[in-house]
Amino acid sequence: MVIDETRTTNTTLSLDQRVKMEWKKTYDFFISFHRNAFKPEIGTGAEVYVYKTANVKSKSLAAKIQNALVRVGFRDRGVKEAEYYVLKHTKAPALLLEVGFIDNSADNKLYDAKFEAIVDGIANAVLDVVGVKKNNSCPTCGQKVGI
């Protein structure tokens, strides 16, 4: 299992640059992490987007991640279809996560307080969908995977 980040500093990459980075390797999934925004204190909750022609594996992962985000306390905004650039143009099945609203103080408190649970929920959903058991070895690369 290959895991890469498109950016590790606060430097903006265009959507096209992100997609072109993904084209250079083979991935099980491309997952784009975001914090949503609307009007201060109005929007709340988490949602996961998949491309309109997403396969069953993508939809399954989207549902598992959405359920994990709801379990930590985010309002359920559901799994939705969209034609966002990164969803449409990556080779790997792609998901776009909106993990709470950055302009909502309750969502921010939840995000900060439950960050480890959020990360674990997302990671466990990915591991489950690709068939890797926690604290086991990756079936593709043989590396130890533990959360």
PDB file of C-alpha atoms in Angstrom:
ATOM      1  CA  MET A   1       0.000   0.000   0.000  1.00  0.00           C
ATOM      2  CA  VAL A   2       1.486   3.337  -1.084  1.00  0.00           C
ATOM      3  CA  ILE A   3       0.612   6.431   0.917  1.00  0.00           C
ATOM      4  CA  ASP A   4       1.730   9.872  -0.234  1.00  0.00           C
ATOM      5  CA  GLU A   5       0.747  13.438   0.558  1.00  0.00           C
ATOM      6  CA  THR A   6       0.336  16.033  -2.158  1.00  0.00           C
ATOM      7  CA  ARG A   7       1.632  18.668   0.231  1.00  0.00           C
ATOM      8  CA  THR A   8       3.317  18.713   3.616  1.00  0.00           C
ATOM      9  CA  THR A   9       3.699  22.489   3.970  1.00  0.00           C
ATOM     10  CA  ASN A  10       1.258  25.361   3.700  1.00  0.00           C
ATOM     11  CA  THR A  11       1.984  25.754  -0.006  1.00  0.00           C
ATOM     12  CA  THR A  12      -0.917  25.679  -2.416  1.00  0.00           C
ATOM     13  CA  LEU A  13      -0.895  23.176  -5.260  1.00  0.00           C
ATOM     14  CA  SER A  14      -3.317  23.515  -8.130  1.00  0.00           C
ATOM     15  CA  LEU A  15      -5.864  20.788  -8.657  1.00  0.00           C
ATOM     16  CA  ASP A  16      -4.059  19.875 -11.870  1.00  0.00           C
ATOM     17  CA  GLN A  17      -0.729  19.548 -10.000  1.00  0.00           C
ATOM     18  CA  ARG A  18      -2.351  17.231  -7.452  1.00  0.00           C
ATOM     19  CA  VAL A  19      -3.843  15.040 -10.154  1.00  0.00           C
ATOM     20  CA  LYS A  20      -0.552  14.877 -12.069  1.00  0.00           C
ATOM     21  CA  MET A  21       1.230  13.761  -8.886  1.00  0.00           C
ATOM     22  CA  GLU A  22      -1.308  10.942  -8.566  1.00  0.00           C
ATOM     23  CA  TRP A  23      -0.743   9.848 -12.173  1.00  0.00           C
ATOM     24  CA  LYS A  24       2.931   9.037 -11.396  1.00  0.00           C
ATOM     25  CA  LYS A  25       2.157   6.025  -9.171  1.00  0.00           C
ATOM     26  CA  THR A  26      -0.497   3.395  -8.670  1.00  0.00           C
ATOM     27  CA  TYR A  27      -2.789   3.889  -5.688  1.00  0.00           C
ATOM     28  CA  ASP A  28      -5.768   2.018  -4.291  1.00  0.00           C
ATOM     29  CA  PHE A  29      -7.484   5.368  -3.647  1.00  0.00           C
ATOM     30  CA  PHE A  30      -6.941   9.103  -3.928  1.00  0.00           C
ATOM     31  CA  ILE A  31      -8.376  10.808  -0.849  1.00  0.00           C
ATOM     32  CA  SER A  32      -8.613  14.595  -0.688  1.00  0.00           C
ATOM     33  CA  PHE A  33      -9.029  15.968   2.859  1.00  0.00           C
ATOM     34  CA  HIS A  34     -10.848  19.245   3.429  1.00  0.00           C
ATOM     35  CA  ARG A  35     -12.565  21.342   6.086  1.00  0.00           C
ATOM     36  CA  ASN A  36     -15.814  22.810   4.774  1.00  0.00           C
ATOM     37  CA  ALA A  37     -16.935  26.452   5.060  1.00  0.00           C
ATOM     38  CA  PHE A  38     -20.177  28.336   4.524  1.00  0.00           C
ATOM     39  CA  LYS A  39     -21.285  31.173   6.785  1.00  0.00           C
ATOM     40  CA  PRO A  40     -19.898  31.433  10.315  1.00  0.00           C
ATOM     41  CA  GLU A  41     -21.739  29.121  12.706  1.00  0.00           C
ATOM     42  CA  ILE A  42     -24.313  28.058  10.058  1.00  0.00           C
ATOM     43  CA  GLY A  43     -22.904  24.968   8.318  1.00  0.00           C
ATOM     44  CA  THR A  44     -22.135  21.896  10.380  1.00  0.00           C
ATOM     45  CA  GLY A  45     -21.253  18.272   9.858  1.00  0.00           C
ATOM     46  CA  ALA A  46     -19.178  15.971   7.672  1.00  0.00           C
ATOM     47  CA  GLU A  47     -19.710  14.662   4.171  1.00  0.00           C
ATOM     48  CA  VAL A  48     -17.836  12.504   1.674  1.00  0.00           C
ATOM     49  CA  TYR A  49     -17.947  13.012  -2.082  1.00  0.00           C
ATOM     50  CA  VAL A  50     -17.393  10.468  -4.853  1.00  0.00           C
ATOM     51  CA  TYR A  51     -17.472  10.934  -8.610  1.00  0.00           C
ATOM     52  CA  LYS A  52     -20.845  10.368 -10.266  1.00  0.00           C
ATOM     53  CA  THR A  53     -19.643   7.115 -11.877  1.00  0.00           C
ATOM     54  CA  ALA A  54     -17.780   5.854  -8.787  1.00  0.00           C
ATOM     55  CA  ASN A  55     -17.324   2.104  -8.477  1.00  0.00           C
ATOM     56  CA  VAL A  56     -18.668  -0.048  -5.661  1.00  0.00           C
ATOM     57  CA  LYS A  57     -15.323  -0.025  -3.829  1.00  0.00           C
ATOM     58  CA  SER A  58     -15.251   3.799  -3.779  1.00  0.00           C
ATOM     59  CA  LYS A  59     -18.832   4.012  -2.583  1.00  0.00           C
ATOM     60  CA  SER A  60     -18.140   1.412   0.101  1.00  0.00           C
ATOM     61  CA  LEU A  61     -15.120   3.353   1.365  1.00  0.00           C
ATOM     62  CA  ALA A  62     -17.067   6.616   1.260  1.00  0.00           C
ATOM     63  CA  ALA A  63     -19.846   5.087   3.388  1.00  0.00           C
ATOM     64  CA  LYS A  64     -17.372   3.623   5.899  1.00  0.00           C
ATOM     65  CA  ILE A  65     -15.525   6.936   6.267  1.00  0.00           C
ATOM     66  CA  GLN A  66     -18.785   8.861   6.585  1.00  0.00           C
ATOM     67  CA  ASN A  67     -19.959   6.451   9.287  1.00  0.00           C
ATOM     68  CA  ALA A  68     -16.642   6.857  11.127  1.00  0.00           C
ATOM     69  CA  LEU A  69     -16.986  10.658  11.058  1.00  0.00           C
ATOM     70  CA  VAL A  70     -20.551  10.455  12.335  1.00  0.00           C
ATOM     71  CA  ARG A  71     -19.477   8.073  15.127  1.00  0.00           C
ATOM     72  CA  VAL A  72     -17.036  10.672  16.464  1.00  0.00           C
ATOM     73  CA  GLY A  73     -19.874  13.202  16.631  1.00  0.00           C
ATOM     74  CA  PHE A  74     -20.156  15.080  13.325  1.00  0.00           C
ATOM     75  CA  ARG A  75     -23.632  15.726  11.943  1.00  0.00           C
ATOM     76  CA  ASP A  76     -24.295  13.342   9.053  1.00  0.00           C
ATOM     77  CA  ARG A  77     -24.382  15.288   5.776  1.00  0.00           C
ATOM     78  CA  GLY A  78     -24.119  12.009   3.854  1.00  0.00           C
ATOM     79  CA  VAL A  79     -22.200  10.560   0.951  1.00  0.00           C
ATOM     80  CA  LYS A  80     -22.719  12.641  -2.174  1.00  0.00           C
ATOM     81  CA  GLU A  81     -21.804  12.539  -5.839  1.00  0.00           C
ATOM     82  CA  ALA A  82     -19.968  15.429  -7.478  1.00  0.00           C
ATOM     83  CA  GLU A  83     -17.914  16.231 -10.545  1.00  0.00           C
ATOM     84  CA  TYR A  84     -15.034  17.867  -8.671  1.00  0.00           C
ATOM     85  CA  TYR A  85     -11.801  18.000 -10.658  1.00  0.00           C
ATOM     86  CA  VAL A  86      -9.812  15.616  -8.446  1.00  0.00           C
ATOM     87  CA  LEU A  87     -12.681  13.125  -8.403  1.00  0.00           C
ATOM     88  CA  LYS A  88     -12.971  13.157 -12.172  1.00  0.00           C
ATOM     89  CA  HIS A  89      -9.332  13.227 -13.292  1.00  0.00           C
ATOM     90  CA  THR A  90      -7.429  10.829 -11.028  1.00  0.00           C
ATOM     91  CA  LYS A  91      -6.681   7.286 -12.171  1.00  0.00           C
ATOM     92  CA  ALA A  92      -7.371   5.812  -8.763  1.00  0.00           C
ATOM     93  CA  PRO A  93     -10.875   5.830  -7.314  1.00  0.00           C
ATOM     94  CA  ALA A  94     -11.144   9.196  -5.575  1.00  0.00           C
ATOM     95  CA  LEU A  95     -12.949  10.564  -2.535  1.00  0.00           C
ATOM     96  CA  LEU A  96     -13.163  14.104  -1.214  1.00  0.00           C
ATOM     97  CA  LEU A  97     -13.744  14.407   2.532  1.00  0.00           C
ATOM     98  CA  GLU A  98     -15.247  17.463   4.189  1.00  0.00           C
ATOM     99  CA  VAL A  99     -14.395  16.897   7.853  1.00  0.00           C
ATOM    100  CA  GLY A 100     -16.564  19.461   9.595  1.00  0.00           C
ATOM    101  CA  PHE A 101     -16.920  23.187   8.986  1.00  0.00           C
ATOM    102  CA  ILE A 102     -13.892  25.322   9.772  1.00  0.00           C
ATOM    103  CA  ASP A 103     -16.184  28.318  10.349  1.00  0.00           C
ATOM    104  CA  ASN A 104     -18.270  26.505  12.976  1.00  0.00           C
ATOM    105  CA  SER A 105     -16.934  26.612  16.541  1.00  0.00           C
ATOM    106  CA  ALA A 106     -18.677  23.365  17.578  1.00  0.00           C
ATOM    107  CA  ASP A 107     -17.226  21.489  14.583  1.00  0.00           C
ATOM    108  CA  ASN A 108     -13.780  22.925  15.345  1.00  0.00           C
ATOM    109  CA  LYS A 109     -13.963  21.843  18.984  1.00  0.00           C
ATOM    110  CA  LEU A 110     -15.032  18.361  17.888  1.00  0.00           C
ATOM    111  CA  TYR A 111     -12.262  18.206  15.273  1.00  0.00           C
ATOM    112  CA  ASP A 112      -9.624  19.199  17.826  1.00  0.00           C
ATOM    113  CA  ALA A 113     -10.933  16.981  20.634  1.00  0.00           C
ATOM    114  CA  LYS A 114     -11.460  13.902  18.479  1.00  0.00           C
ATOM    115  CA  PHE A 115      -8.625  14.270  15.968  1.00  0.00           C
ATOM    116  CA  GLU A 116      -7.050  10.887  16.783  1.00  0.00           C
ATOM    117  CA  ALA A 117     -10.441   9.140  16.553  1.00  0.00           C
ATOM    118  CA  ILE A 118     -11.080  10.856  13.205  1.00  0.00           C
ATOM    119  CA  VAL A 119      -7.727   9.686  11.839  1.00  0.00           C
ATOM    120  CA  ASP A 120      -8.212   6.159  13.198  1.00  0.00           C
ATOM    121  CA  GLY A 121     -11.731   5.956  11.743  1.00  0.00           C
ATOM    122  CA  ILE A 122     -10.572   7.026   8.296  1.00  0.00           C
ATOM    123  CA  ALA A 123      -7.526   4.745   8.366  1.00  0.00           C
ATOM    124  CA  ASN A 124      -9.531   1.763   9.595  1.00  0.00           C
ATOM    125  CA  ALA A 125     -12.103   2.311   6.834  1.00  0.00           C
ATOM    126  CA  VAL A 126      -9.348   2.309   4.201  1.00  0.00           C
ATOM    127  CA  LEU A 127      -7.682  -0.778   5.666  1.00  0.00           C
ATOM    128  CA  ASP A 128     -11.003  -2.601   5.786  1.00  0.00           C
ATOM    129  CA  VAL A 129     -11.844  -1.833   2.145  1.00  0.00           C
ATOM    130  CA  VAL A 130      -8.397  -2.851   0.850  1.00  0.00           C
ATOM    131  CA  GLY A 131      -8.474  -6.031   2.941  1.00  0.00           C
ATOM    132  CA  VAL A 132      -5.747  -5.296   5.481  1.00  0.00           C
ATOM    133  CA  LYS A 133      -6.352  -6.256   9.092  1.00  0.00           C
ATOM    134  CA  LYS A 134      -5.066  -3.943  11.791  1.00  0.00           C
ATOM    135  CA  ASN A 135      -1.585  -4.857  13.021  1.00  0.00           C
ATOM    136  CA  ASN A 136      -1.152  -7.171  10.055  1.00  0.00           C
ATOM    137  CA  SER A 137       0.903  -7.109   6.878  1.00  0.00           C
ATOM    138  CA  CYS A 138      -0.144  -5.436   3.650  1.00  0.00           C
ATOM    139  CA  PRO A 139      -1.122  -8.129   1.084  1.00  0.00           C
ATOM    140  CA  THR A 140       0.500  -6.137  -1.735  1.00  0.00           C
ATOM    141  CA  CYS A 141       3.797  -4.924  -0.282  1.00  0.00           C
ATOM    142  CA  GLY A 142       4.215  -7.070   2.858  1.00  0.00           C
ATOM    143  CA  GLN A 143       4.871  -4.064   5.100  1.00  0.00           C
ATOM    144  CA  LYS A 144       3.541  -4.135   8.645  1.00  0.00           C
ATOM    145  CA  VAL A 145       0.398  -2.035   9.027  1.00  0.00           C
ATOM    146  CA  GLY A 146      -0.653  -0.951  12.474  1.00  0.00           C
ATOM    147  CA  ILE A 147      -2.967   1.655  13.848  1.00  0.00           C
TER     148      ILE A 147
END
